[in-house]
Structure formats: C-alpha cells, structure tokens
mmCIF file with all atom_site columns, C-alpha atoms in Angstrom:
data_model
loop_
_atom_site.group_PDB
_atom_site.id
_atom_site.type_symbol
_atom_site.label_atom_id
_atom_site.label_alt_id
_atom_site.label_comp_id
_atom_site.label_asym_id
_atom_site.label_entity_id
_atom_site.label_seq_id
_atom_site.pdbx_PDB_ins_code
_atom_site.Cartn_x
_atom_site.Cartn_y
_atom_site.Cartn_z
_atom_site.occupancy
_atom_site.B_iso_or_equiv
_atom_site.pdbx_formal_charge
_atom_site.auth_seq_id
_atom_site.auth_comp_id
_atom_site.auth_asym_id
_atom_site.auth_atom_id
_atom_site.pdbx_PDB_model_num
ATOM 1   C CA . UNK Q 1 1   ? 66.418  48.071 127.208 1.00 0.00 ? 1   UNK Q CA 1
ATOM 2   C CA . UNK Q 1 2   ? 67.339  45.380 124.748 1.00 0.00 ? 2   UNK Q CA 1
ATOM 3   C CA . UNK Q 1 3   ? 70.908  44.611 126.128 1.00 0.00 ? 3   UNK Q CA 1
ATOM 4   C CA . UNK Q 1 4   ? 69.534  44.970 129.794 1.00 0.00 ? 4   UNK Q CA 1
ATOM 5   C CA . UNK Q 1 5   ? 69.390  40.693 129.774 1.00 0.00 ? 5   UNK Q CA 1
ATOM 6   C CA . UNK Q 1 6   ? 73.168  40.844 129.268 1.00 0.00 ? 6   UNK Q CA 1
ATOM 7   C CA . UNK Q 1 7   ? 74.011  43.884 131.714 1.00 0.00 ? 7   UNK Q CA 1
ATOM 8   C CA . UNK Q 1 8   ? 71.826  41.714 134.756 1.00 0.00 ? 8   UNK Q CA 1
ATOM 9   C CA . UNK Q 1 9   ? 73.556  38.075 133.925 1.00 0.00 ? 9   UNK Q CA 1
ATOM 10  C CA . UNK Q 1 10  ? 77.007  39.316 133.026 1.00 0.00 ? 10  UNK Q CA 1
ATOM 11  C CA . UNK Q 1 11  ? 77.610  42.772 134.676 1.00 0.00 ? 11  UNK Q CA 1
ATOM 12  C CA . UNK Q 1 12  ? 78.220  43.826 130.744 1.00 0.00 ? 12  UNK Q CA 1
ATOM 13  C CA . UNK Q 1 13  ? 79.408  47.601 130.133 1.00 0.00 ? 13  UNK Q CA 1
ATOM 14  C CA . UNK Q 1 14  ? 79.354  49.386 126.769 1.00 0.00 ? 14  UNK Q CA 1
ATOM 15  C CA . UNK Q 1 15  ? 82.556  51.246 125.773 1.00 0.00 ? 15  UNK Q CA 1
ATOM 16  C CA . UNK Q 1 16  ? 82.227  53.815 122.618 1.00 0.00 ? 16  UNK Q CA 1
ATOM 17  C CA . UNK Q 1 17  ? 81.062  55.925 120.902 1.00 0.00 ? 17  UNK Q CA 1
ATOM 18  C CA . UNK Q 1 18  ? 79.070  55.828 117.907 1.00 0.00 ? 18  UNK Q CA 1
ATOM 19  C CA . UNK Q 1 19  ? 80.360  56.658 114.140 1.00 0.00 ? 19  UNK Q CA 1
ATOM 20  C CA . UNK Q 1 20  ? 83.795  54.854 114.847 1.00 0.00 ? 20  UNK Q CA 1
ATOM 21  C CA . UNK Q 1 21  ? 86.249  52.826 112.417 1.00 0.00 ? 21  UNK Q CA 1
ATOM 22  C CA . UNK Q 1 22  ? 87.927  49.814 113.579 1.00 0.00 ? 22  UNK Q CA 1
ATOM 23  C CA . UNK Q 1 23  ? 91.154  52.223 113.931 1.00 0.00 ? 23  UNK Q CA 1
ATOM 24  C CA . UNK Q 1 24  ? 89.438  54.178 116.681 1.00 0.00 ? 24  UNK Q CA 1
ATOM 25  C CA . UNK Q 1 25  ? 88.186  50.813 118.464 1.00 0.00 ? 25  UNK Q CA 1
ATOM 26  C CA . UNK Q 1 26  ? 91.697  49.730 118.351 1.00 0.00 ? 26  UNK Q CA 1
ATOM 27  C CA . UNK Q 1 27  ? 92.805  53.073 120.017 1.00 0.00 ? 27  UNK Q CA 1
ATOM 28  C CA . UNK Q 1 28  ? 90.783  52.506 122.778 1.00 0.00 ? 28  UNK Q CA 1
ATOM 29  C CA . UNK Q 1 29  ? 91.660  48.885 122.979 1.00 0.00 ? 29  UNK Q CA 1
ATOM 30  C CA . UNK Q 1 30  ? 95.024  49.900 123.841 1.00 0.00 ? 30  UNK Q CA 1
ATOM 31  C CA . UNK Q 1 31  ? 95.148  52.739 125.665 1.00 0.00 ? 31  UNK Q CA 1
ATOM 32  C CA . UNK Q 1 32  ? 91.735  53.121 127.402 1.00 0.00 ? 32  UNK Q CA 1
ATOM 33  C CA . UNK Q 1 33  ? 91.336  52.239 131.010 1.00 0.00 ? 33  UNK Q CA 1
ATOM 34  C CA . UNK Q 1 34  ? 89.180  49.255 131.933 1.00 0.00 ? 34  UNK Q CA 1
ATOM 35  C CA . UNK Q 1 35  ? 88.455  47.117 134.917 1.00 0.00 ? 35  UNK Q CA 1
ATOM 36  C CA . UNK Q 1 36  ? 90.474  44.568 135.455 1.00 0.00 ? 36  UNK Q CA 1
ATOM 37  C CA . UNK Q 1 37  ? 88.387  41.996 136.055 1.00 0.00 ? 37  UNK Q CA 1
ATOM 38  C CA . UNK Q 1 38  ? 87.395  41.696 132.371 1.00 0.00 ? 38  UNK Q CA 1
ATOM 39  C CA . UNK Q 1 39  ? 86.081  37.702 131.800 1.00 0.00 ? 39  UNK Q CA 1
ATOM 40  C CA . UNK Q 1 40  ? 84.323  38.880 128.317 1.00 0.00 ? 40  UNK Q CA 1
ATOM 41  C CA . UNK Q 1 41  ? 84.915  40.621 125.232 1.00 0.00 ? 41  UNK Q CA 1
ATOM 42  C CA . UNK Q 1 42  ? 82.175  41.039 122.635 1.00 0.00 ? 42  UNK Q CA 1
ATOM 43  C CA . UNK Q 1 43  ? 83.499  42.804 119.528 1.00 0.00 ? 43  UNK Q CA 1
ATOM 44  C CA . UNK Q 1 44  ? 80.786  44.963 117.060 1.00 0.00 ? 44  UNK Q CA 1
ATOM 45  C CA . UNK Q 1 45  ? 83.175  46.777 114.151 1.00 0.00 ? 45  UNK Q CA 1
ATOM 46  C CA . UNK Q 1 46  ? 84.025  47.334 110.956 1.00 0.00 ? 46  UNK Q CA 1
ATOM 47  C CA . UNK Q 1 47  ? 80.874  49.095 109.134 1.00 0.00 ? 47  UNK Q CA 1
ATOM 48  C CA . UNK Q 1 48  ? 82.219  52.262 109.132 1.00 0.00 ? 48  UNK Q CA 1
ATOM 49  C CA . UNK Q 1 49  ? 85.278  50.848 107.491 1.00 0.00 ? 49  UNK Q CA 1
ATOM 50  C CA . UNK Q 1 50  ? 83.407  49.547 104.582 1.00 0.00 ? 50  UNK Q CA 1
ATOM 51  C CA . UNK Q 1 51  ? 83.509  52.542 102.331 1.00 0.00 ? 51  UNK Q CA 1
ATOM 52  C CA . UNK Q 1 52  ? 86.954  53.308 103.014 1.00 0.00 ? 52  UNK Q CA 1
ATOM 53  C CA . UNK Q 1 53  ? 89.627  52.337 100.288 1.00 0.00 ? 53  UNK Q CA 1
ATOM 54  C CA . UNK Q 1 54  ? 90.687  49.151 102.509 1.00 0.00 ? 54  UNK Q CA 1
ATOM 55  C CA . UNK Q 1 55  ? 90.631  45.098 101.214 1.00 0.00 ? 55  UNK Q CA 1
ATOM 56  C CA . UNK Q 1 56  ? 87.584  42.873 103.014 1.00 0.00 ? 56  UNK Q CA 1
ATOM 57  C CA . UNK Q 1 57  ? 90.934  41.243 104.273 1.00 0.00 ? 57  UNK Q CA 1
ATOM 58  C CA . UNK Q 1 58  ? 92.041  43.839 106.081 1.00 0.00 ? 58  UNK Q CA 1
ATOM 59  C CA . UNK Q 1 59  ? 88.865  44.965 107.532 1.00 0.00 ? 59  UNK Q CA 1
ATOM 60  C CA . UNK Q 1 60  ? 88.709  41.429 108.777 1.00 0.00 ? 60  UNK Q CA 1
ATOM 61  C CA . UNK Q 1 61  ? 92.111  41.395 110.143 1.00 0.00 ? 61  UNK Q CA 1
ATOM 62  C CA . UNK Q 1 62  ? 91.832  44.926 111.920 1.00 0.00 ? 62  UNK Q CA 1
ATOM 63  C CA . UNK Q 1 63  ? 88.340  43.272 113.575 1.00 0.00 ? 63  UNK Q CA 1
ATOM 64  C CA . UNK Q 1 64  ? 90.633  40.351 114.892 1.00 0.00 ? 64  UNK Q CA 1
ATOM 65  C CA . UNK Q 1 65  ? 93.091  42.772 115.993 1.00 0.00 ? 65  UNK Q CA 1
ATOM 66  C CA . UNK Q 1 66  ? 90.658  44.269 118.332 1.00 0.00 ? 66  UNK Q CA 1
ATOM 67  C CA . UNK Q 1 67  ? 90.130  41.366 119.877 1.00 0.00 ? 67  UNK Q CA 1
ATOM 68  C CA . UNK Q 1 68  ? 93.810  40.107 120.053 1.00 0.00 ? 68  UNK Q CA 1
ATOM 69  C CA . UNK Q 1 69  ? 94.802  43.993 121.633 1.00 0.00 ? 69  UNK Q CA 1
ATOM 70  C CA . UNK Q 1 70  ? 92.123  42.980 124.551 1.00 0.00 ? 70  UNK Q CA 1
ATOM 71  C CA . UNK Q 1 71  ? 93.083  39.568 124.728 1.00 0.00 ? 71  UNK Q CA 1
ATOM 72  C CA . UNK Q 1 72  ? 96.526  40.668 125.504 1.00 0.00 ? 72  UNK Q CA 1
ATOM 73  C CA . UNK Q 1 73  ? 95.598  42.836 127.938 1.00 0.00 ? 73  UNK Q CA 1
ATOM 74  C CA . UNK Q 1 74  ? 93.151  40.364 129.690 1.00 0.00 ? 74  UNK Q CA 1
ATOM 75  C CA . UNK Q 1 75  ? 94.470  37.075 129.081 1.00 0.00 ? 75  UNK Q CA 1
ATOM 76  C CA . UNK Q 1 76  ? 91.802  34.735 130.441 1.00 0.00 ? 76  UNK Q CA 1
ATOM 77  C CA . UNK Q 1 77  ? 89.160  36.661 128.681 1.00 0.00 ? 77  UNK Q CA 1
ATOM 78  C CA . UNK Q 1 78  ? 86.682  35.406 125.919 1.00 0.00 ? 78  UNK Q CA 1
ATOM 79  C CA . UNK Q 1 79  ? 86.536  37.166 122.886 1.00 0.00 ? 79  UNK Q CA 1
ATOM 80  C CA . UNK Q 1 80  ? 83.380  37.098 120.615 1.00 0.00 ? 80  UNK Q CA 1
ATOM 81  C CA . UNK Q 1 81  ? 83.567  38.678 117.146 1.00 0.00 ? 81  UNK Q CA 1
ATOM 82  C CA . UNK Q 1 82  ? 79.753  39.299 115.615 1.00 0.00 ? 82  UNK Q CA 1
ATOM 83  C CA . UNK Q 1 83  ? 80.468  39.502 111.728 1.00 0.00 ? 83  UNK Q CA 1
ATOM 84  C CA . UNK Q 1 84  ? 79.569  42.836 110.057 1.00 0.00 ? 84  UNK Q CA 1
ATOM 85  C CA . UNK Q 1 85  ? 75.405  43.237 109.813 1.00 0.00 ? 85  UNK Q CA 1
ATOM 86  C CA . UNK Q 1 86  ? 74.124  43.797 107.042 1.00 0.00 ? 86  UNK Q CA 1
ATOM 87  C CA . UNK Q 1 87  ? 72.941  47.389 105.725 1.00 0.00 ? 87  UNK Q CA 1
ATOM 88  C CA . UNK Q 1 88  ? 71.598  49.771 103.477 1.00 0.00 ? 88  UNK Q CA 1
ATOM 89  C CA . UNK Q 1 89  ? 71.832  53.250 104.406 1.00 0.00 ? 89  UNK Q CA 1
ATOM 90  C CA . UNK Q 1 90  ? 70.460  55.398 101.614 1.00 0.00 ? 90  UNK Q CA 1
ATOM 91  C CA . UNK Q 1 91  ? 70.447  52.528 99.350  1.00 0.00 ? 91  UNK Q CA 1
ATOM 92  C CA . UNK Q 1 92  ? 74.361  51.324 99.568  1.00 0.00 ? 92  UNK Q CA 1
ATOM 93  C CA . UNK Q 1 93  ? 76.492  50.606 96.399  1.00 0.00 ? 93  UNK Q CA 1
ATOM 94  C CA . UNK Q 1 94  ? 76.106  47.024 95.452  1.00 0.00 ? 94  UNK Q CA 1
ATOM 95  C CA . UNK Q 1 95  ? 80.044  46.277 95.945  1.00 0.00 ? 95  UNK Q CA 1
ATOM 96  C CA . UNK Q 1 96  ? 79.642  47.697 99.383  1.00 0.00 ? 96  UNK Q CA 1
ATOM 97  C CA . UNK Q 1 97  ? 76.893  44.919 100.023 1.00 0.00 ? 97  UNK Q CA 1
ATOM 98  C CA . UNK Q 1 98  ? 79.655  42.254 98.392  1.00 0.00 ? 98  UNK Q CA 1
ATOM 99  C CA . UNK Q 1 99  ? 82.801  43.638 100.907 1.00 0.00 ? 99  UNK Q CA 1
ATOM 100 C CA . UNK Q 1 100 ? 80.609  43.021 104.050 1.00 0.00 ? 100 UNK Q CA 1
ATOM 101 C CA . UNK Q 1 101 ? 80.259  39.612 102.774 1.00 0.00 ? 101 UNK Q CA 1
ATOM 102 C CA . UNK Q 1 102 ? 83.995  39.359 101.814 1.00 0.00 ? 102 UNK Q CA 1
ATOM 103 C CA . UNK Q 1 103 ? 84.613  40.255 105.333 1.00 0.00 ? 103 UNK Q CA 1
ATOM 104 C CA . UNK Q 1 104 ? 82.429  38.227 106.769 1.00 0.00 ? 104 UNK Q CA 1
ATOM 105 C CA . UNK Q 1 105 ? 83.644  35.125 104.790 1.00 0.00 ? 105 UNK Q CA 1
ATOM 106 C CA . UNK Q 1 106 ? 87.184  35.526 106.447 1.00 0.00 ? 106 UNK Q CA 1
ATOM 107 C CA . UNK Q 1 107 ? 86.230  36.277 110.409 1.00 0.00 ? 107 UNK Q CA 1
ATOM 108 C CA . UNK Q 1 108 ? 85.246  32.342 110.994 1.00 0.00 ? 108 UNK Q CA 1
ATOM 109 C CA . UNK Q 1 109 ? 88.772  30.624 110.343 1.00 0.00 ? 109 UNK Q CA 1
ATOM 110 C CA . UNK Q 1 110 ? 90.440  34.444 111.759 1.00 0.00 ? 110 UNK Q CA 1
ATOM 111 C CA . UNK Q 1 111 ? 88.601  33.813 114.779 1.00 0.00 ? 111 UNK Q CA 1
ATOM 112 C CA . UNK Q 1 112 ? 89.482  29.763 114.527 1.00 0.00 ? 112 UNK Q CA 1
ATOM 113 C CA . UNK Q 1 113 ? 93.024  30.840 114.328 1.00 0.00 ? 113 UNK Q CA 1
ATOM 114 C CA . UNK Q 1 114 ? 92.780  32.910 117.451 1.00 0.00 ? 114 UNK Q CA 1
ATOM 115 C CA . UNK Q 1 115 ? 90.683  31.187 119.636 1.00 0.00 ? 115 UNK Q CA 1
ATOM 116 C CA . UNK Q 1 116 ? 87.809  33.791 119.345 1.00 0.00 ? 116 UNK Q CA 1
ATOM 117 C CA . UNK Q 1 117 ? 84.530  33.033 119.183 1.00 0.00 ? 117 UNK Q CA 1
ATOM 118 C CA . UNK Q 1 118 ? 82.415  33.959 115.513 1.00 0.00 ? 118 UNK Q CA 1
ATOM 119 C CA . UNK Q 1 119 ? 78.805  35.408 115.817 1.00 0.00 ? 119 UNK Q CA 1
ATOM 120 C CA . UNK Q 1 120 ? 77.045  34.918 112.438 1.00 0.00 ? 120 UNK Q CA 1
ATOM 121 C CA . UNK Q 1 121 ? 75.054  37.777 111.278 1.00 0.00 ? 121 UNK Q CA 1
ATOM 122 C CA . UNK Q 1 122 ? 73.266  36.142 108.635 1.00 0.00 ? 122 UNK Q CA 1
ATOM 123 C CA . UNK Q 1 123 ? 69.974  35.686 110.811 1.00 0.00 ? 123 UNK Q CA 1
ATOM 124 C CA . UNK Q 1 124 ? 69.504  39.771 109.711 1.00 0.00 ? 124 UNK Q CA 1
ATOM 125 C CA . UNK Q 1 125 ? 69.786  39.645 106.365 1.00 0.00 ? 125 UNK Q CA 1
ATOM 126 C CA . UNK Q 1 126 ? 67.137  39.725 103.974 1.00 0.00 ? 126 UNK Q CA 1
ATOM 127 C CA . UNK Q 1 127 ? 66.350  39.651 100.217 1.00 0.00 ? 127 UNK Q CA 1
ATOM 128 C CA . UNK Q 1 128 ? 69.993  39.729 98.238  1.00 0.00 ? 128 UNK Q CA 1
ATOM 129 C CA . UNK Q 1 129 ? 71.444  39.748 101.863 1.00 0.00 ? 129 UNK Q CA 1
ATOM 130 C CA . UNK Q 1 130 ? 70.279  43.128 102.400 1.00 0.00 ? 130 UNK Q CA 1
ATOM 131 C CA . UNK Q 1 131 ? 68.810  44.250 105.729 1.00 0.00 ? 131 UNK Q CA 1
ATOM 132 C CA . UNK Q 1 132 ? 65.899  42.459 106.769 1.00 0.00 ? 132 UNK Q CA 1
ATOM 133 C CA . UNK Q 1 133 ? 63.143  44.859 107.155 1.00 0.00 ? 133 UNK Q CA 1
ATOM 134 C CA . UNK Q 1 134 ? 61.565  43.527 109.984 1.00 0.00 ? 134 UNK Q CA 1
ATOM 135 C CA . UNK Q 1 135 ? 64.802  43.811 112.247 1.00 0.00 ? 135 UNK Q CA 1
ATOM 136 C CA . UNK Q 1 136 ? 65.980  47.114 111.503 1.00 0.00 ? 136 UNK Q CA 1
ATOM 137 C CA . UNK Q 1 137 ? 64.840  51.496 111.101 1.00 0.00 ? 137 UNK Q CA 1
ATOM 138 C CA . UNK Q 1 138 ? 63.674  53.316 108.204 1.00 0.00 ? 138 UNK Q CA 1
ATOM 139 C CA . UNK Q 1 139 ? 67.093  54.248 107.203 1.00 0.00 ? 139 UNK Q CA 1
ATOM 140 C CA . UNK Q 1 140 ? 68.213  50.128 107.197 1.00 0.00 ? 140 UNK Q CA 1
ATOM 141 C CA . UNK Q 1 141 ? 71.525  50.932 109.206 1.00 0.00 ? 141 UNK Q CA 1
ATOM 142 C CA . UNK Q 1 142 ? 70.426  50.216 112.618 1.00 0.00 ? 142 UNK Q CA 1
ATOM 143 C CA . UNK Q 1 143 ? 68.908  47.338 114.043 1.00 0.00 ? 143 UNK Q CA 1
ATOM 144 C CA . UNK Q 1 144 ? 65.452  48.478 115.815 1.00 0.00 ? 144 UNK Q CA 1
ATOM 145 C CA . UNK Q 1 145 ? 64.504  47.335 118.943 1.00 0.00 ? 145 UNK Q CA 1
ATOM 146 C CA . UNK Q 1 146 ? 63.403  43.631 118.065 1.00 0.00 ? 146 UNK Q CA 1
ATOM 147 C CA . UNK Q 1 147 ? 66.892  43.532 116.544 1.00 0.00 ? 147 UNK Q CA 1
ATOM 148 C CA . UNK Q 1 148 ? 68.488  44.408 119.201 1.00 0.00 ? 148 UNK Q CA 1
ATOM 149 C CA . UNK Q 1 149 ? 66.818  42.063 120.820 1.00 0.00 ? 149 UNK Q CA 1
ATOM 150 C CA . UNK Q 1 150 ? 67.670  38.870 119.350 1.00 0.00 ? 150 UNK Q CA 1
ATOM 151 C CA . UNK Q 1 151 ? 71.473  40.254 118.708 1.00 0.00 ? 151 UNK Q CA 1
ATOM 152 C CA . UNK Q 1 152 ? 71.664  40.452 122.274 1.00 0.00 ? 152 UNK Q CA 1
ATOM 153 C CA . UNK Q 1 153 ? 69.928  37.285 122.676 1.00 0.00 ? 153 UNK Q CA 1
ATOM 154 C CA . UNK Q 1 154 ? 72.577  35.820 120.146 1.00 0.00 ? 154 UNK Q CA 1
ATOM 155 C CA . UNK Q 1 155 ? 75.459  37.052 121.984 1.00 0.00 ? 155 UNK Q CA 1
ATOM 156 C CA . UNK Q 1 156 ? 74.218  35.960 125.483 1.00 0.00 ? 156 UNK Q CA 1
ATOM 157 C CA . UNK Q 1 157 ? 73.645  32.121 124.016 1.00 0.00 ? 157 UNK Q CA 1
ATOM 158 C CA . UNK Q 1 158 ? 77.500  32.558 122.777 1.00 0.00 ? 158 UNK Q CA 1
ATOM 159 C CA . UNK Q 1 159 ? 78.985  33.025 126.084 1.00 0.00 ? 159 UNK Q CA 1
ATOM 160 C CA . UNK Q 1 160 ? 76.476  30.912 128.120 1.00 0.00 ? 160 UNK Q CA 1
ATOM 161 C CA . UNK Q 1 161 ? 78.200  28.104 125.334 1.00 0.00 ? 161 UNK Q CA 1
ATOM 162 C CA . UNK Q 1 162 ? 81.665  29.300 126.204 1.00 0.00 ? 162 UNK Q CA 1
ATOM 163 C CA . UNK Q 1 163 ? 81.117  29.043 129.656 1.00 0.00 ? 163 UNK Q CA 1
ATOM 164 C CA . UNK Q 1 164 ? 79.568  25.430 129.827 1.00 0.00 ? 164 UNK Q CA 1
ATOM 165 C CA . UNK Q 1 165 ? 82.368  24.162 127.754 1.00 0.00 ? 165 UNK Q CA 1
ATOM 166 C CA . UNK Q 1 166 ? 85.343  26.036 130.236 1.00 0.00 ? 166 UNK Q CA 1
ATOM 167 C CA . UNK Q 1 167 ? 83.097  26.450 133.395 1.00 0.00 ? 167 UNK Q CA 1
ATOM 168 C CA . UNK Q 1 168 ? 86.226  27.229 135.456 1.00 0.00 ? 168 UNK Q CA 1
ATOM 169 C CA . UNK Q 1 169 ? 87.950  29.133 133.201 1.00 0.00 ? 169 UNK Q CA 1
ATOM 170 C CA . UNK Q 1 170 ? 87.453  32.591 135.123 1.00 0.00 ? 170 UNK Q CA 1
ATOM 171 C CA . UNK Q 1 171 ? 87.024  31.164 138.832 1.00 0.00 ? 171 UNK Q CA 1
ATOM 172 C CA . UNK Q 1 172 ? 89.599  32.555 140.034 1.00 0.00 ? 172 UNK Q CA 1
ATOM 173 C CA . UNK Q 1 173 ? 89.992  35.833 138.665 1.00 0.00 ? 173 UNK Q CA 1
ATOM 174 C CA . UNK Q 1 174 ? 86.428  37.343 138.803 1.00 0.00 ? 174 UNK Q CA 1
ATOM 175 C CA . UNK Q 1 175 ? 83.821  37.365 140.342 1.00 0.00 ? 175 UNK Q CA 1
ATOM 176 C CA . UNK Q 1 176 ? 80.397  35.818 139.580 1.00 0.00 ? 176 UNK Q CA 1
ATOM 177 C CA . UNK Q 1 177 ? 78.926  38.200 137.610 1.00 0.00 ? 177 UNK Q CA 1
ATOM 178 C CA . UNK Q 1 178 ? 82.315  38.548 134.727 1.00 0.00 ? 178 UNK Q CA 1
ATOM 179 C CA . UNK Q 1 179 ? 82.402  42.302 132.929 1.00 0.00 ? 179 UNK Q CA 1
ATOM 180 C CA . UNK Q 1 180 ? 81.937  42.584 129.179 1.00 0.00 ? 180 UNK Q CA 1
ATOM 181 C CA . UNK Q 1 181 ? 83.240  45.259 126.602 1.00 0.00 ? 181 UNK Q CA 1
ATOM 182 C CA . UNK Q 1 182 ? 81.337  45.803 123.219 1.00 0.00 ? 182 UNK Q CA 1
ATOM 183 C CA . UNK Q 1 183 ? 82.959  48.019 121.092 1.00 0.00 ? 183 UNK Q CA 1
ATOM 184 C CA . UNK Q 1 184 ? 81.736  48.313 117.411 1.00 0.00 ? 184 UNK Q CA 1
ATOM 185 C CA . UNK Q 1 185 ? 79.013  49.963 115.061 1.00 0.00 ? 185 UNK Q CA 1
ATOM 186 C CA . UNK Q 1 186 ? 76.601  52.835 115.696 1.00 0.00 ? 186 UNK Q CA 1
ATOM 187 C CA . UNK Q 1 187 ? 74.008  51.543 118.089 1.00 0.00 ? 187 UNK Q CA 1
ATOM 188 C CA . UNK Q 1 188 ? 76.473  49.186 120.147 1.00 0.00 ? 188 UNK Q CA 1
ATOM 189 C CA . UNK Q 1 189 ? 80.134  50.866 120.463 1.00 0.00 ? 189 UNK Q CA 1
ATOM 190 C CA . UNK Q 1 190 ? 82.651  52.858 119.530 1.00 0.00 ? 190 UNK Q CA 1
ATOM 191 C CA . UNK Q 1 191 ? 85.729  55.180 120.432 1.00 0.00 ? 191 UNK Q CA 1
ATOM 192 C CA . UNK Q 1 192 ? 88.523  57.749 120.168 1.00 0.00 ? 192 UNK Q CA 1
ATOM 193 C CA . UNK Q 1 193 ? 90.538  60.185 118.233 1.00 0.00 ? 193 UNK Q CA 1
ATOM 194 C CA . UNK Q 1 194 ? 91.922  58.139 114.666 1.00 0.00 ? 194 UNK Q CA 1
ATOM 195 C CA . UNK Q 1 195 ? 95.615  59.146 116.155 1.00 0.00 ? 195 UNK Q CA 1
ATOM 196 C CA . UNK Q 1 196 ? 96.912  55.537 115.938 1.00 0.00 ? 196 UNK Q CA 1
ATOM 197 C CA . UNK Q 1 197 ? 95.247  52.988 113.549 1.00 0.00 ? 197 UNK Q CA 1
ATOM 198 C CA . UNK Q 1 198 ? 96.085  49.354 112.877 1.00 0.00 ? 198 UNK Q CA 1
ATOM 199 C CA . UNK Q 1 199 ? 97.942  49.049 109.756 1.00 0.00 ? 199 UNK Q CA 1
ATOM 200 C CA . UNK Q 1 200 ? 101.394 48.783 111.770 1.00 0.00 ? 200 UNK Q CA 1
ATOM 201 C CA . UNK Q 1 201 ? 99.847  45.315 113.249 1.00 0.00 ? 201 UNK Q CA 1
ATOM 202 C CA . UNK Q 1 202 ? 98.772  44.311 110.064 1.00 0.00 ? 202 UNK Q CA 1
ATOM 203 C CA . UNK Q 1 203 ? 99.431  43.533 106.057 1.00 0.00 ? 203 UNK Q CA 1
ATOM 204 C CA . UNK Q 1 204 ? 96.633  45.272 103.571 1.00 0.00 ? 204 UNK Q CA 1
ATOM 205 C CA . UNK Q 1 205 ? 95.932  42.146 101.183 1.00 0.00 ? 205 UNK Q CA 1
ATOM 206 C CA . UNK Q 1 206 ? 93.536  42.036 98.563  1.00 0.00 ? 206 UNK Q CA 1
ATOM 207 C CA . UNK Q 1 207 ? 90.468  39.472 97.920  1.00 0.00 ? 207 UNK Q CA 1
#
C-alpha cells in the first residue's frame, strides 16, 4: 500500500480507528498499551472536531496535546503534527473551510513551542483551499491513493530530516528500525470510547 515505504524503513504501526475526535485520540494516548520502544510519533487529528461547537484554538491545542500525552510517555520520541487536510464532504459550510485554516494557522508556533515537528498540508489544497481533486475520492474527504502517497512521502522526508539533524538521538533506546504511531482522521487513525476528553488539559479560547 501507500504507507508500506514507511512500515519497511521505520517499522511504523497504525493505531485507530476511523471516525474519531481528537478526545478519543487522546484516550488512547493515555491509556492504550504500546511498545516501548516508540522513537516516532506522527499525529493525523482534528477533522472530526471541526463541526463541533469548539474554537480553531482549541482544536489546535487538543492536536498538541496528543502529542505532548505521547511525548510524556516516550520521552526521547519525535513527534510530527500534519495540519488538518483540507475537505469537502458533501460540499462543507464555508466557515468550516475557514476553522481548518484557523487551526492550521496556530499548529506551527504550538508545535515550535513544544518541540514537535509541523507537516504542512497545503500541498492538497486546491481552488479556495478546497480539496484538490486530483489527490483525493469522489466524496473530497479522503485522500485517494496518489494522496496517500505523497502524504506518506511527506511524512517519511520529515523524520529522515529529524534524524540527520539528531542522528543519535534514539541509539540507545531502539533498535534500528524505530516504531511509529499515527493516530488521526478517517483513512490514517483513530481510537476509543469519548469517556475522557481533553478539556481538563486545556483552556477553550476563541479566534
């Protein structure tokens, strides 16, 4: 498949299921069992959050949680956030289109903040920043398989980067091939019961 190229050079495993909010990603983040041997974290969330009566703010801020929940956990990991892609499911509400760009415009000084690595989505988005048709289905939520492709691609050039500039930074805690967990939108990850979300780690702001 697409995301075989990251599976072969990384050992990368997919945690999720699909149809998730950032609240169940964050449930998993802290209480599912992973290896520990974890040298990567690549981060896919928040779409599902979009329609939801919830600031871009704190959809960006619940994203950066997810990353700062694994991070604790597995504290010489890398974490990679990929902004929010674009969509268009059933032709989406214009101020939907305008909150995944307000989140998007906070994740690169979140991830700054944090030490995380920020993926740009922009490559995907076409006419009025709306899906590009040649990267995604009929129904211009998913990414089809070229997508897929060069998201992947994308994500592999990211770490590839963050190892060069910290070659030794997981020597001696993994093993060559480092494990990856990608938790995020329908199509990538996703993950359990909405029992415990994140507004007790974070403040709701408006933009």
């Amino acid at each position: 498949s697409s995301w075989d190229v990251l599976k072969d050079e990384f050992g990368a495993a997919n945690f999720g299921i699909g149809g998730d909010s950032l609240e169940n990603v964050l449930f998993r983040a802290k209480h599912g069992s992973y290896p520990s041997n974890i040298g990567n974290i690549v981060a896919i969330a928040g779409t599902n959050n979009l329609k939801r009566a919830q600031s871009a703010r704190y959809i960006a801020e619940g994203i950066i949680e997810i990353g700062n929940t694994f991070r604790r956990r597995h504290d010489k990991s890398n974490v990679f956030i990929v902004g929010i892609l674009p969509r268009d499911a059933n032709g989406d509400k214009w101020w939907l289109q305008e909150k995944r760009i307000n989140v998007n415009n906070h994740l690169p000084a979140l991830c700054k903040q944090h030490h995380f690595v920020y993926i740009e989505p922009t490559f995907f988005e076409g006419e009025n920043k709306k899906p590009h048709t040649d990267f995604y289905d009929v129904k211009k939520l998913h990414l089809n398989e070229q997508g897929n492709i060069i998201l992947s691609s994308m994500i592999l050039n990211a770490i590839r980067n963050a190892h060069s500039i910290h070659p030794t930074s997981h020597t001696d805690t993994t093993p060559t091939h480092t494990r990856e967990i990608f938790n995020g939108e329908p199509g990538y990850c996703n993950g359990e019961p909405e029992s415990i979300g994140y507004r007790r780690h974070i403040t709701d702001t408006q933009t």
